[in-house]
Coordinates of C-alpha atoms and ligand atoms in Angstrom, one line a residue:
Chain A
X913 CA 0.1 -0.1 0.1
X914 CA 1.3 3.0 -1.0
X915 CA -1.8 5.7 -1.1
X916 CA 0.7 8.9 -0.5
X917 CA 3.3 8.3 -3.3
X918 CA 4.4 11.0 -4.8
X919 CA 2.8 12.6 -7.4
X920 CA 4.3 13.9 -11.3
X921 CA 1.7 16.2 -12.9
X922 CA 2.3 17.2 -16.5
X923 CA -0.1 19.2 -19.4
X924 CA -2.7 17.3 -21.2
X925 CA -1.1 19.7 -24.2
X926 CA 2.0 17.9 -23.8
X927 CA 3.6 21.6 -24.3
X928 CA 7.6 21.3 -22.9
X929 CA 6.9 23.4 -19.7
X930 CA 8.1 21.1 -17.6
X931 CA 11.7 22.2 -16.6
X932 CA 13.5 19.1 -16.4
X933 CA 17.2 18.9 -14.8
X934 CA 19.9 19.3 -17.5
X935 CA 20.9 15.5 -16.6
X936 CA 17.8 13.9 -18.7
X937 CA 18.1 16.3 -21.6
X938 CA 21.4 14.7 -22.1
X939 CA 19.9 11.0 -22.2
X940 CA 17.3 12.0 -24.6
X941 CA 19.7 13.0 -27.3
X942 CA 20.5 9.7 -29.2
X943 CA 17.1 9.1 -30.6
X944 CA 17.3 12.3 -32.1
X945 CA 19.8 12.7 -35.3
X946 CA 21.9 15.5 -35.2
X947 CA 21.2 18.9 -36.0
X948 CA 19.2 21.7 -35.2
X949 CA 15.9 20.1 -37.3
X950 CA 14.1 17.3 -37.6
X951 CA 11.8 15.4 -40.2
X952 CA 8.4 14.3 -38.8
X953 CA 7.3 11.5 -40.6
X954 CA 3.6 11.9 -40.2
X955 CA 3.1 14.9 -41.0
X956 CA 6.1 15.7 -43.0
X957 CA 6.8 19.0 -41.5
X958 CA 10.4 20.6 -40.4
X959 CA 10.3 21.1 -36.9
X960 CA 12.7 22.8 -34.7
X961 CA 14.4 19.9 -32.3
X962 CA 14.3 22.1 -29.3
X963 CA 10.4 22.4 -29.4
X964 CA 9.9 18.7 -29.1
X965 CA 9.8 18.0 -25.2
X966 CA 10.4 14.9 -23.3
X967 CA 7.3 13.4 -24.3
X968 CA 9.0 13.1 -28.2
X969 CA 5.4 14.6 -29.8
X970 CA 5.4 16.0 -32.8
X971 CA 4.5 19.8 -32.3
X972 CA 2.6 20.2 -35.1
X973 CA 0.9 16.8 -35.7
X974 CA 1.4 15.3 -31.8
X975 CA 2.6 12.2 -33.9
X976 CA 4.4 9.8 -31.3
X977 CA 8.2 9.6 -31.9
X978 CA 10.1 6.4 -31.1
X979 CA 11.6 6.9 -27.4
X980 CA 14.5 5.2 -25.7
X981 CA 14.3 3.2 -22.6
X982 CA 15.8 5.9 -20.8
X983 CA 13.6 8.5 -22.3
X984 CA 10.6 6.4 -21.4
X985 CA 11.8 6.2 -17.6
X986 CA 12.1 9.7 -17.4
X987 CA 8.3 10.4 -18.5
X988 CA 7.1 7.3 -16.5
X989 CA 8.6 6.6 -13.3
X990 CA 8.5 9.0 -10.6
X991 CA 11.9 10.4 -10.3
X992 CA 14.9 8.6 -9.0
X993 CA 12.8 5.3 -8.5
X994 CA 14.1 3.2 -11.5
X995 CA 16.9 1.1 -10.7
X996 CA 17.9 -1.2 -13.5
X997 CA 18.5 -5.0 -13.0
X998 CA 20.0 -7.7 -14.9
X999 CA 22.0 -5.3 -17.2
X1000 CA 25.4 -7.8 -16.9
X1001 CA 23.6 -9.8 -19.7
X1002 CA 26.0 -10.0 -22.7
X1003 CA 25.3 -11.1 -26.0
X1004 CA 27.5 -14.1 -28.1
X1005 CA 27.3 -15.6 -31.0
X1006 CA 25.1 -18.6 -31.0
X1007 CA 24.5 -19.3 -34.6
X1008 CA 28.4 -18.3 -35.4
X1009 CA 26.9 -15.5 -38.0
X1010 CA 29.1 -13.6 -40.0
X1011 CA 30.2 -10.5 -37.9
X1012 CA 27.8 -11.0 -35.2
X1013 CA 30.0 -8.9 -32.8
X1014 CA 30.2 -6.0 -35.1
X1015 CA 27.2 -5.8 -35.6
X1016 CA 26.7 -5.8 -31.5
X1017 CA 29.4 -3.1 -31.2
X1018 CA 27.7 -0.8 -33.6
X1019 CA 24.0 -1.2 -32.6
X1020 CA 25.2 -0.3 -28.8
X1021 CA 27.3 2.7 -30.3
X1022 CA 24.0 3.8 -32.3
X1023 CA 21.7 3.3 -29.6
X1024 CA 23.9 4.2 -26.4
X1025 CA 22.7 1.0 -24.5
X1026 CA 23.7 -2.5 -24.2
X1027 CA 20.7 -4.4 -25.6
X1028 CA 17.7 -4.4 -27.2
X1029 CA 15.6 -4.0 -23.4
X1030 CA 15.7 -2.4 -20.1
X1031 CA 14.8 -4.1 -17.3
X1032 CA 14.3 -3.2 -13.9
X1033 CA 12.1 -2.0 -11.2
X1034 CA 10.6 1.3 -10.6
X1035 CA 7.6 3.3 -9.1
X1036 CA 4.8 5.4 -10.5
X1037 CA 2.6 7.2 -8.7
X1038 CA 4.2 5.4 -5.7
X1039 CA 3.4 2.1 -6.4
X1040 CA 6.3 -0.5 -7.2
X1041 CA 6.8 -2.2 -10.2
X1042 CA 8.8 -4.5 -12.4
X1043 CA 9.6 -2.8 -16.0
X1044 CA 10.9 -3.8 -19.3
X1045 CA 11.5 -1.1 -21.9
X1046 CA 12.3 -2.0 -25.5
X1047 CA 14.6 -0.1 -27.8
X1048 CA 13.8 0.2 -31.3
X1049 CA 17.0 1.6 -31.9
X1050 CA 19.1 -1.3 -30.8
X1051 CA 18.9 -3.6 -34.2
X1052 CA 15.1 -2.9 -34.6
X1053 CA 14.4 -3.9 -31.1
X1054 CA 15.0 -8.0 -31.8
X1055 CA 14.3 -10.5 -29.2
X1056 CA 17.7 -12.7 -28.9
X1057 CA 19.1 -14.8 -26.4
X1058 CA 19.6 -11.7 -24.1
X1059 CA 16.5 -9.6 -24.4
X1060 CA 14.3 -13.5 -24.1
X1061 CA 16.5 -13.9 -20.4
X1062 CA 16.3 -10.4 -19.3
X1063 CA 12.4 -10.4 -19.6
X1064 CA 12.5 -13.5 -18.1
X1065 CA 14.4 -12.5 -15.4
X1066 CA 12.4 -9.6 -14.6
X1067 CA 9.5 -11.2 -14.8
X1068 CA 10.7 -14.2 -12.5
X1069 CA 11.5 -11.3 -10.4
X1070 CA 8.1 -9.8 -10.0
X1071 CA 6.8 -13.4 -9.5
X1072 CA 8.7 -13.6 -6.4
X1073 CA 8.6 -10.3 -5.0
X1074 CA 4.6 -10.3 -5.7
X1075 CA 5.1 -7.4 -7.9
X1076 CA 3.5 -6.4 -11.1
X1077 CA 5.2 -6.2 -14.6
X1078 CA 4.9 -3.5 -17.3
X1079 CA 6.5 -4.1 -20.6
X1080 CA 6.6 -1.5 -23.6
X1081 CA 7.2 -3.2 -26.2
X1082 CA 8.7 -2.5 -29.6
X1083 CA 10.4 -5.0 -31.9
X1084 CA 10.8 -6.2 -35.3
X1085 CA 10.4 -9.9 -34.0
X1086 CA 13.1 -12.6 -33.3
X1087 CA 17.0 -11.7 -33.2
X1088 CA 17.8 -14.0 -36.8
X1089 CA 21.3 -14.0 -36.9
X1090 CA 20.8 -16.0 -33.3
X1091 CA 18.9 -18.3 -35.3
X1092 CA 16.5 -21.5 -33.8
X1093 CA 17.6 -19.9 -30.2
X1094 CA 15.6 -16.9 -30.7
X1095 CA 12.6 -18.5 -31.6
X1096 CA 12.9 -20.4 -27.7
X1097 CA 12.9 -17.0 -26.1
X1098 CA 9.7 -17.0 -27.2
X1099 CA 8.2 -19.9 -25.5
X1100 CA 10.7 -19.0 -22.6
X1101 CA 9.2 -15.7 -21.9
X1102 CA 5.4 -16.4 -22.3
X1103 CA 6.4 -19.4 -20.2
X1104 CA 7.4 -16.8 -17.4
X1105 CA 4.6 -14.7 -17.7
X1106 CA 2.3 -18.2 -17.2
X1107 CA 3.8 -18.2 -13.8
X1108 CA 3.7 -14.7 -13.2
X1109 CA 0.0 -14.8 -14.2
X1110 CA -0.8 -18.1 -12.3
X1111 CA 0.6 -16.4 -9.2
X1112 CA -2.6 -13.5 -9.7
X1113 CA 0.1 -10.7 -10.3
X1114 CA -1.1 -7.9 -12.8
X1115 CA 0.9 -7.7 -16.4
X1116 CA 0.4 -4.9 -18.1
X1117 CA 1.4 -4.1 -22.0
X1118 CA 1.9 -0.9 -23.5
X1119 CA 2.6 -1.9 -27.2
X1120 CA 4.9 0.7 -28.9
X1121 CA 5.6 1.7 -32.5
X1122 CA 6.5 -1.2 -33.7
X1123 CA 5.9 -3.8 -32.3
X1124 CA 5.8 -7.0 -34.7
X1125 CA 7.0 -10.8 -35.4
X1126 CA 7.9 -12.6 -32.4
X1127 CA 7.6 -10.5 -29.8
X1128 CA 3.6 -10.1 -30.9
X1129 CA 3.7 -13.7 -30.8
X1130 CA 4.8 -13.9 -27.6
X1131 CA 4.9 -11.6 -24.4
X1132 CA 3.4 -8.9 -26.2
X1133 CA -0.1 -10.1 -26.7
X1134 CA -0.2 -11.8 -23.2
X1135 CA -1.0 -8.6 -20.6
X1136 CA -3.9 -8.5 -18.8
X1137 CA -4.9 -5.0 -19.9
X1138 CA -3.2 -4.6 -23.2
X1139 CA -2.6 -0.7 -24.1
X1140 CA -1.3 1.0 -27.0
X1141 CA 0.0 4.6 -28.1
X1142 CA -1.9 5.6 -30.8
X1143 CA -0.9 5.1 -34.5
X1144 CA 1.7 2.4 -33.3
X1145 CA 2.1 -0.6 -35.7
X1146 CA 1.0 -3.8 -34.1
X1147 CA 0.9 -6.9 -35.8
X1148 CA 2.8 -10.4 -36.7
X1149 CA 3.6 -10.7 -40.2
X1150 CA 5.6 -7.8 -41.6
X1151 CA 3.3 -5.7 -44.5
X1152 CA 5.5 -6.8 -47.4
X1153 CA 5.2 -10.0 -45.9
X1154 CA 1.6 -10.2 -46.6
X1155 CA 1.4 -8.5 -49.5
X1156 CA 4.0 -11.1 -51.0
X1157 CA 1.5 -13.3 -50.2
X1158 CA -1.9 -12.4 -51.0
X1159 CA -0.9 -9.7 -54.0
X1160 CA -3.2 -6.9 -52.8
X1161 CA -3.3 -4.1 -51.4
X1162 CA -3.2 -3.5 -47.6
X1163 CA -6.2 -1.1 -46.1
X1164 CA -5.2 1.9 -44.9
X1165 CA -4.5 2.3 -41.4
X1166 CA -3.9 -2.0 -41.1
X1167 CA -2.3 -2.9 -38.6
X1168 CA -2.2 -0.1 -36.6
X1169 CA -3.4 0.2 -32.9
X1170 CA -6.8 1.8 -34.3
X1171 CA -7.4 -1.2 -36.4
X1172 CA -6.0 -3.6 -32.9
X1173 CA -8.8 -1.8 -30.9
X1174 CA -11.5 -2.2 -33.6
X1175 CA -10.5 -5.9 -33.7
X1176 CA -10.2 -6.4 -30.3
X1177 CA -6.6 -7.1 -29.4
X1178 CA -5.8 -3.6 -27.7
X1179 CA -8.2 -2.9 -24.2
X1180 CA -7.0 1.2 -24.7
X1181 CA -5.0 3.5 -27.2
X1182 CA -3.7 5.9 -24.5
X1183 CA -1.7 9.3 -25.6
X1184 CA 2.0 9.5 -24.4
X1185 CA 0.6 12.4 -21.9
X1186 CA -1.6 10.2 -20.4
X1187 CA 0.3 6.9 -20.1
X1188 CA 1.7 7.5 -16.6
X1189 CA -1.0 8.5 -15.1
X1190 CA -3.1 5.7 -16.4
X1191 CA -0.4 3.1 -15.8
X1192 CA -0.8 4.6 -11.8
X1193 CA -4.8 4.2 -12.2
X1194 CA -4.6 1.0 -13.1
X1195 CA -1.6 0.2 -10.6
X1196 CA -3.8 1.3 -7.8
X1197 CA -6.7 -0.2 -8.6
X1198 CA -4.7 -3.5 -8.5
X1199 CA -3.7 -3.1 -4.9
X1200 CA -4.4 -5.3 -2.7
Chain B
X1276 CA 22.8 -28.8 -53.3
X1277 CA 24.1 -29.3 -49.8
X1278 CA 23.2 -31.7 -47.4
X1279 CA 20.4 -29.0 -45.5
X1280 CA 19.2 -28.2 -48.6
X1281 CA 18.8 -32.0 -49.6
X1282 CA 16.8 -32.4 -46.4
X1283 CA 14.8 -28.9 -46.5
X1284 CA 13.4 -30.2 -50.2
X1285 CA 12.8 -33.9 -48.5
X1286 CA 10.4 -32.2 -45.7
X1287 CA 8.6 -30.1 -48.6
X1288 CA 8.0 -33.0 -51.3
X1289 CA 4.2 -32.6 -51.8
X1290 CA 4.2 -36.7 -51.7
X1291 CA 5.5 -36.4 -48.5
X1292 CA 3.2 -38.4 -45.5
X1293 CA 0.9 -36.1 -44.0
X1294 CA -0.2 -35.7 -40.4
X1295 CA -3.9 -37.6 -41.6
X1296 CA -1.7 -40.2 -43.0
X1297 CA 0.7 -40.4 -39.6
X1298 CA -2.8 -40.3 -37.5
X1299 CA -4.7 -43.0 -39.1
X1300 CA -0.8 -45.3 -39.0
X1301 CA -0.5 -44.2 -35.5
X1302 CA -3.8 -44.7 -33.7
X1303 CA -7.4 -46.4 -33.4
X1304 CA -10.4 -44.9 -33.4
X1305 CA -9.9 -41.5 -34.3
X1306 CA -12.2 -38.8 -34.0
X1307 CA -12.1 -35.7 -35.6
X1308 CA -13.6 -32.8 -33.9
X1309 CA -13.8 -28.9 -35.6
X1310 CA -13.7 -25.8 -34.7
X1311 CA -12.5 -23.0 -32.3
X1312 CA -16.1 -21.9 -31.2
X1313 CA -15.1 -18.1 -31.5
X1314 CA -14.7 -18.2 -35.7
X1315 CA -14.0 -21.2 -38.0
X1316 CA -13.0 -24.4 -38.6
X1317 CA -9.5 -24.1 -39.8
X1318 CA -8.7 -27.0 -42.0
X1319 CA -4.9 -26.8 -42.1
X1320 CA -5.2 -28.3 -38.2
X1321 CA -6.7 -31.4 -37.6
X1322 CA -7.3 -32.7 -34.2
X1323 CA -9.3 -34.6 -32.0
X1324 CA -9.7 -38.0 -29.6
X1325 CA -8.2 -41.5 -30.5
X1326 CA -6.5 -44.3 -28.9
X1327 CA -3.0 -45.6 -29.0
X1328 CA -2.2 -48.7 -27.9
X1329 CA -5.5 -48.5 -25.4
X1330 CA -4.7 -45.1 -24.1
X1331 CA -6.7 -42.2 -25.1
X1332 CA -4.7 -39.3 -26.5
X1333 CA -5.6 -36.1 -27.8
X1334 CA -4.0 -35.9 -31.2
X1335 CA -3.6 -32.5 -32.9
X1336 CA -1.8 -32.5 -36.6
X1337 CA -0.9 -29.5 -39.2
X1338 CA -2.1 -31.1 -42.3
X1339 CA -0.8 -30.7 -45.8
X1340 CA -2.3 -31.7 -49.0
X1341 CA -0.7 -33.9 -51.8
X1342 CA -2.1 -31.8 -54.5
X1343 CA -3.7 -28.4 -55.4
X1344 CA -6.9 -29.3 -54.5
X1345 CA -6.3 -30.8 -51.0
X1346 CA -3.6 -28.1 -50.4
X1347 CA -6.3 -24.9 -51.1
X1348 CA -8.6 -26.6 -48.6
X1349 CA -5.9 -26.7 -45.7
X1350 CA -3.8 -23.7 -47.2
X1351 CA -1.0 -25.2 -47.7
X1352 CA -0.4 -26.1 -43.8
X1353 CA -0.3 -22.9 -43.2
X1354 CA -3.0 -22.2 -40.1
X1355 CA -5.3 -18.8 -39.2
X1356 CA -5.8 -18.1 -35.8
X1357 CA -8.5 -20.0 -35.6
X1358 CA -6.4 -23.3 -36.3
X1359 CA -4.3 -22.4 -33.2
X1360 CA -7.5 -21.8 -30.9
X1361 CA -9.3 -25.0 -32.1
X1362 CA -5.7 -26.9 -31.2
X1363 CA -5.8 -24.8 -27.9
X1364 CA -9.2 -26.2 -27.1
X1365 CA -8.5 -29.8 -27.9
X1366 CA -5.6 -29.2 -25.5
X1367 CA -7.8 -28.0 -22.5
X1368 CA -10.3 -30.7 -23.3
X1369 CA -7.1 -33.0 -23.1
X1370 CA -6.1 -31.5 -19.5
X1371 CA -9.7 -31.8 -18.7
X1372 CA -9.8 -35.0 -19.2
X1373 CA -6.3 -35.9 -18.4
X1374 CA -5.2 -37.3 -22.1
X1375 CA -2.1 -36.8 -23.2
X1376 CA -1.6 -34.1 -26.2
X1377 CA 0.1 -35.8 -29.1
X1378 CA 1.1 -32.7 -31.8
X1379 CA 2.5 -33.4 -35.2
X1380 CA 4.0 -30.2 -36.7
X1381 CA 4.4 -29.9 -40.6
X1382 CA 4.0 -26.1 -41.5
X1383 CA 6.0 -23.6 -43.4
X1384 CA 4.8 -20.8 -40.7
X1385 CA 1.6 -19.6 -39.5
X1386 CA -0.3 -17.8 -42.3
X1387 CA 0.1 -14.1 -43.3
X1388 CA -2.8 -12.6 -44.9
X1389 CA -5.4 -9.8 -43.9
X1390 CA -7.8 -12.0 -42.3
X1391 CA -5.1 -13.5 -39.9
X1392 CA -4.3 -10.2 -39.2
X1393 CA -7.4 -9.2 -38.1
X1394 CA -8.5 -11.8 -36.4
X1395 CA -4.7 -12.0 -34.1
X1396 CA -2.4 -14.2 -35.0
X1397 CA -0.1 -13.1 -32.9
X1398 CA -2.4 -13.0 -30.2
X1399 CA -3.5 -16.9 -30.9
X1400 CA 0.6 -18.2 -31.1
X1401 CA 1.1 -16.2 -27.8
X1402 CA -1.9 -18.1 -25.9
X1403 CA -0.8 -21.4 -27.0
X1404 CA 2.4 -20.6 -26.0
X1405 CA 1.7 -19.3 -22.6
X1406 CA -1.2 -22.2 -22.0
X1407 CA 1.2 -25.0 -23.4
X1408 CA 3.8 -24.1 -20.7
X1409 CA 1.0 -24.7 -18.3
X1410 CA -1.1 -27.4 -19.2
X1411 CA -1.9 -30.0 -16.7
X1412 CA -0.8 -33.0 -19.1
X1413 CA 2.0 -34.4 -20.8
X1414 CA 2.3 -33.1 -24.0
X1415 CA 4.6 -35.0 -27.1
X1416 CA 5.5 -32.6 -30.4
X1417 CA 6.6 -34.5 -33.3
X1418 CA 8.3 -32.4 -35.9
X1419 CA 7.5 -34.5 -39.1
X1420 CA 8.5 -32.0 -42.0
X1421 CA 8.9 -28.6 -42.0
X1422 CA 9.4 -26.5 -38.5
X1423 CA 8.4 -22.8 -39.8
X1424 CA 9.2 -20.4 -36.7
X1425 CA 6.0 -19.3 -34.3
X1426 CA 3.5 -21.2 -36.5
X1427 CA 5.2 -24.5 -35.4
X1428 CA 6.5 -23.3 -32.1
X1429 CA 2.7 -23.1 -31.2
X1430 CA 2.0 -26.6 -31.1
X1431 CA 5.6 -27.2 -29.6
X1432 CA 5.7 -26.4 -25.9
X1433 CA 6.5 -29.6 -25.1
X1434 CA 7.4 -32.0 -22.5
X1435 CA 9.6 -33.7 -25.6
X1436 CA 9.8 -33.0 -28.9
X1437 CA 11.0 -36.0 -31.7
X1438 CA 12.1 -35.1 -35.1
X1439 CA 12.0 -37.5 -38.0
X1440 CA 15.2 -37.7 -39.5
X1441 CA 14.5 -35.4 -42.8
X1442 CA 12.2 -32.9 -40.3
X1443 CA 13.4 -29.3 -39.8
X1444 CA 12.8 -26.4 -37.2
X1445 CA 14.2 -22.8 -37.6
X1446 CA 13.4 -19.3 -37.2
X1447 CA 12.1 -18.6 -40.6
X1448 CA 12.9 -19.9 -43.7
X1449 CA 16.5 -20.0 -45.4
X1450 CA 15.2 -18.3 -48.4
X1451 CA 13.7 -15.9 -45.6
X1452 CA 16.3 -15.4 -43.9
X1453 CA 19.0 -14.9 -47.3
X1454 CA 16.6 -12.4 -48.5
X1455 CA 16.0 -10.1 -45.3
X1456 CA 19.5 -10.7 -43.8
X1457 CA 21.4 -10.3 -46.7
X1458 CA 19.0 -9.4 -49.2
X1459 CA 20.6 -11.7 -51.9
X1460 CA 18.3 -14.7 -52.6
X1461 CA 21.2 -16.5 -54.0
X1462 CA 22.5 -17.4 -50.6
X1463 CA 19.9 -19.6 -49.9
X1464 CA 22.3 -22.8 -49.3
X1465 CA 24.7 -20.5 -47.6
X1466 CA 21.9 -19.6 -45.0
X1467 CA 20.1 -23.5 -44.3
X1468 CA 23.7 -24.3 -43.4
X1469 CA 24.1 -21.6 -41.1
X1470 CA 20.8 -21.8 -39.8
X1471 CA 21.7 -25.4 -38.3
X1472 CA 17.8 -26.2 -38.7
X1473 CA 18.2 -30.5 -39.1
X1474 CA 17.6 -33.0 -36.7
X1475 CA 21.1 -33.6 -36.6
X1476 CA 21.9 -29.9 -35.8
X1477 CA 18.9 -29.6 -33.5
X1478 CA 19.7 -32.1 -31.1
X1479 CA 22.8 -31.0 -30.6
X1480 CA 21.2 -27.7 -29.2
X1481 CA 18.9 -29.4 -27.1
X1482 CA 16.0 -27.9 -29.5
X1483 CA 15.2 -31.9 -29.7
X1484 CA 15.2 -35.1 -27.9
X1485 CA 14.8 -37.7 -30.0
X1486 CA 15.8 -38.1 -33.9
X1487 CA 13.5 -40.9 -35.6
X1488 CA 14.7 -42.5 -38.7
X1489 CA 13.4 -42.7 -42.0
X1490 CA 13.3 -45.7 -44.6
X1491 CA 16.0 -45.3 -47.1
X1492 CA 13.4 -45.1 -50.0
X1493 CA 11.7 -42.6 -48.5
X1494 CA 8.9 -42.4 -45.8
X1495 CA 5.7 -42.3 -48.1
X1496 CA 7.1 -45.6 -49.5
X1497 CA 7.8 -47.3 -46.5
X1498 CA 5.9 -45.3 -43.6
X1499 CA 5.9 -48.5 -41.5
X1500 CA 9.2 -48.3 -40.9
X1501 CA 8.9 -45.2 -39.0
X1502 CA 5.7 -45.0 -37.6
X1503 CA 7.0 -48.5 -35.8
X1504 CA 9.5 -46.2 -34.3
X1505 CA 7.3 -43.5 -33.5
X1506 CA 5.1 -46.3 -31.6
X1507 CA 7.7 -47.6 -29.5
X1508 CA 9.0 -43.9 -28.6
X1509 CA 5.3 -43.7 -27.7
X1510 CA 5.3 -46.7 -25.9
X1511 CA 7.9 -45.7 -23.6
X1512 CA 7.5 -42.1 -23.2
X1513 CA 3.5 -41.9 -22.3
X1514 CA 3.5 -44.3 -19.0
X1515 CA 6.5 -42.2 -18.3
X1516 CA 4.8 -38.8 -18.7
X1517 CA 1.4 -39.8 -17.7
X1518 CA 2.4 -41.2 -14.1
X1519 CA 4.8 -38.5 -13.3
X1520 CA 3.0 -36.0 -10.4
X1521 CA 2.1 -33.0 -12.0
X1522 CA 4.1 -30.4 -10.4
X1523 CA 6.9 -32.1 -11.5
X1524 CA 5.9 -32.1 -15.2
X1525 CA 5.1 -28.7 -15.7
X1526 CA 8.4 -27.9 -13.6
X1527 CA 10.8 -30.0 -15.9
X1528 CA 8.6 -28.5 -19.1
X1529 CA 9.5 -24.8 -17.7
X1530 CA 13.5 -25.6 -17.1
X1531 CA 13.4 -27.3 -20.4
X1532 CA 12.5 -23.6 -22.3
X1533 CA 13.9 -22.0 -19.4
X1534 CA 17.6 -22.9 -20.5
X1535 CA 17.2 -21.6 -23.9
X1536 CA 19.8 -19.1 -24.5
X1537 CA 23.5 -18.1 -25.2
X1538 CA 24.4 -15.2 -23.3
X1539 CA 27.4 -14.2 -20.7
X1540 CA 27.6 -12.7 -17.8
X1541 CA 30.0 -9.8 -16.8
Ligands
ZN811 ZN1 3.9 15.8 -36.8

């Protein structure tokens, strides 16, 4: 029970009025390319970089830009409450895929993180929860041994400590460079969630752009509650694969969050500005 | 042609024994049950109850056809979400009546289409993975041909996994691997070898537990050669798994999948 936890308020308009400390501003650098201006892929407008708040929304159309785990933690967890867990796992090369070590180092350089997911423990509105936050900047958030192991350990940790789990998903699917072992991560993570589920604990997934393939077909779709960010691409098969199979044009908005909501696979689409409050309410309503 | 590609070609041969023929040869009193109770009956997956040497079992197999007409009916062995949901329904039924589940896996992969996405292909597969991991009755999976990615795994979270000599199992097809990772479809053979997708590779990785050999003249020309071996293995394994306390069974199944992962810790 923590009814009087610290609360962080933010504006519904999403203007960057909240003064965050400088340290945090520095952390958000990697996901926006160098230079003063960026182009929004949704409205195609050229945006002055400084106008993009820590919520990473397009100031002209509200599009949700992709976020790094550090940026996500900054707008989700109560300040200073996040502790990273299982950070010491290091990727190996199970299939002897040529140059895999180099590919990994380059991805680490580009993304500023060690692997495609960050796991840990934090508080949201004073409620303690286990978190896993994936990063599409790291090899498209693909799931190999390390991603599967970190997610599994995080879920097992939550089961042991009777904590909820919140996973922010973004992934192109299985890490093909790790071969069959990457496929097995789907079973491993799902089995861990099964035990967490059996223990009567809460599991929330937040699907962010894009969530596809083996992550969709495992832990992303297993949430007791499945939230999504607006317009996030969510699906099993890639759009090019589907087009190659059926040779017809895909309908407008196919596999977007709104499509998934309409077809019954998402509980609620939540604007990023409201995400923390929504998660906090969900956690509050599951306190025993 | 490389050894692996030869096996891939055999696994995909249109004459290759399909699940309905295996069920016919392995079990008695098979009664097929249809439908997922939500949407439709997916003919890419057949399932029902049968007896194996006097023991009631639930059998579920991914079905491929031997010609175009048959393949159009069973969608070339690529299940839709309703197929996976039918399989899960039959598995939950098996759990209720304490029957072991035997799955026969042979698919290029789950179907990739608009309808499959509308009806939640990802959710259907995910649900099977989680539910199978906790199903309180033994599960045996036999890979008889192709084992294409999540579409195969969705019937293979099992206590023991066997593979026919010319079966395969991979995260995606060698063609897909070559074209996606290397943007070069001419490197299929190289991809197939690298992916370590044959029964011999997979037993080394502990992805499968047993290889079941095929007659040199081709499985479809001497099915008994293989089904005798499968029967022998079932005769040996079914009593052991059926008598195991449920908690131990589930723990072993959990540990089986828990072990997968190649990484180091600093
Ligand atoms: Zn915009």
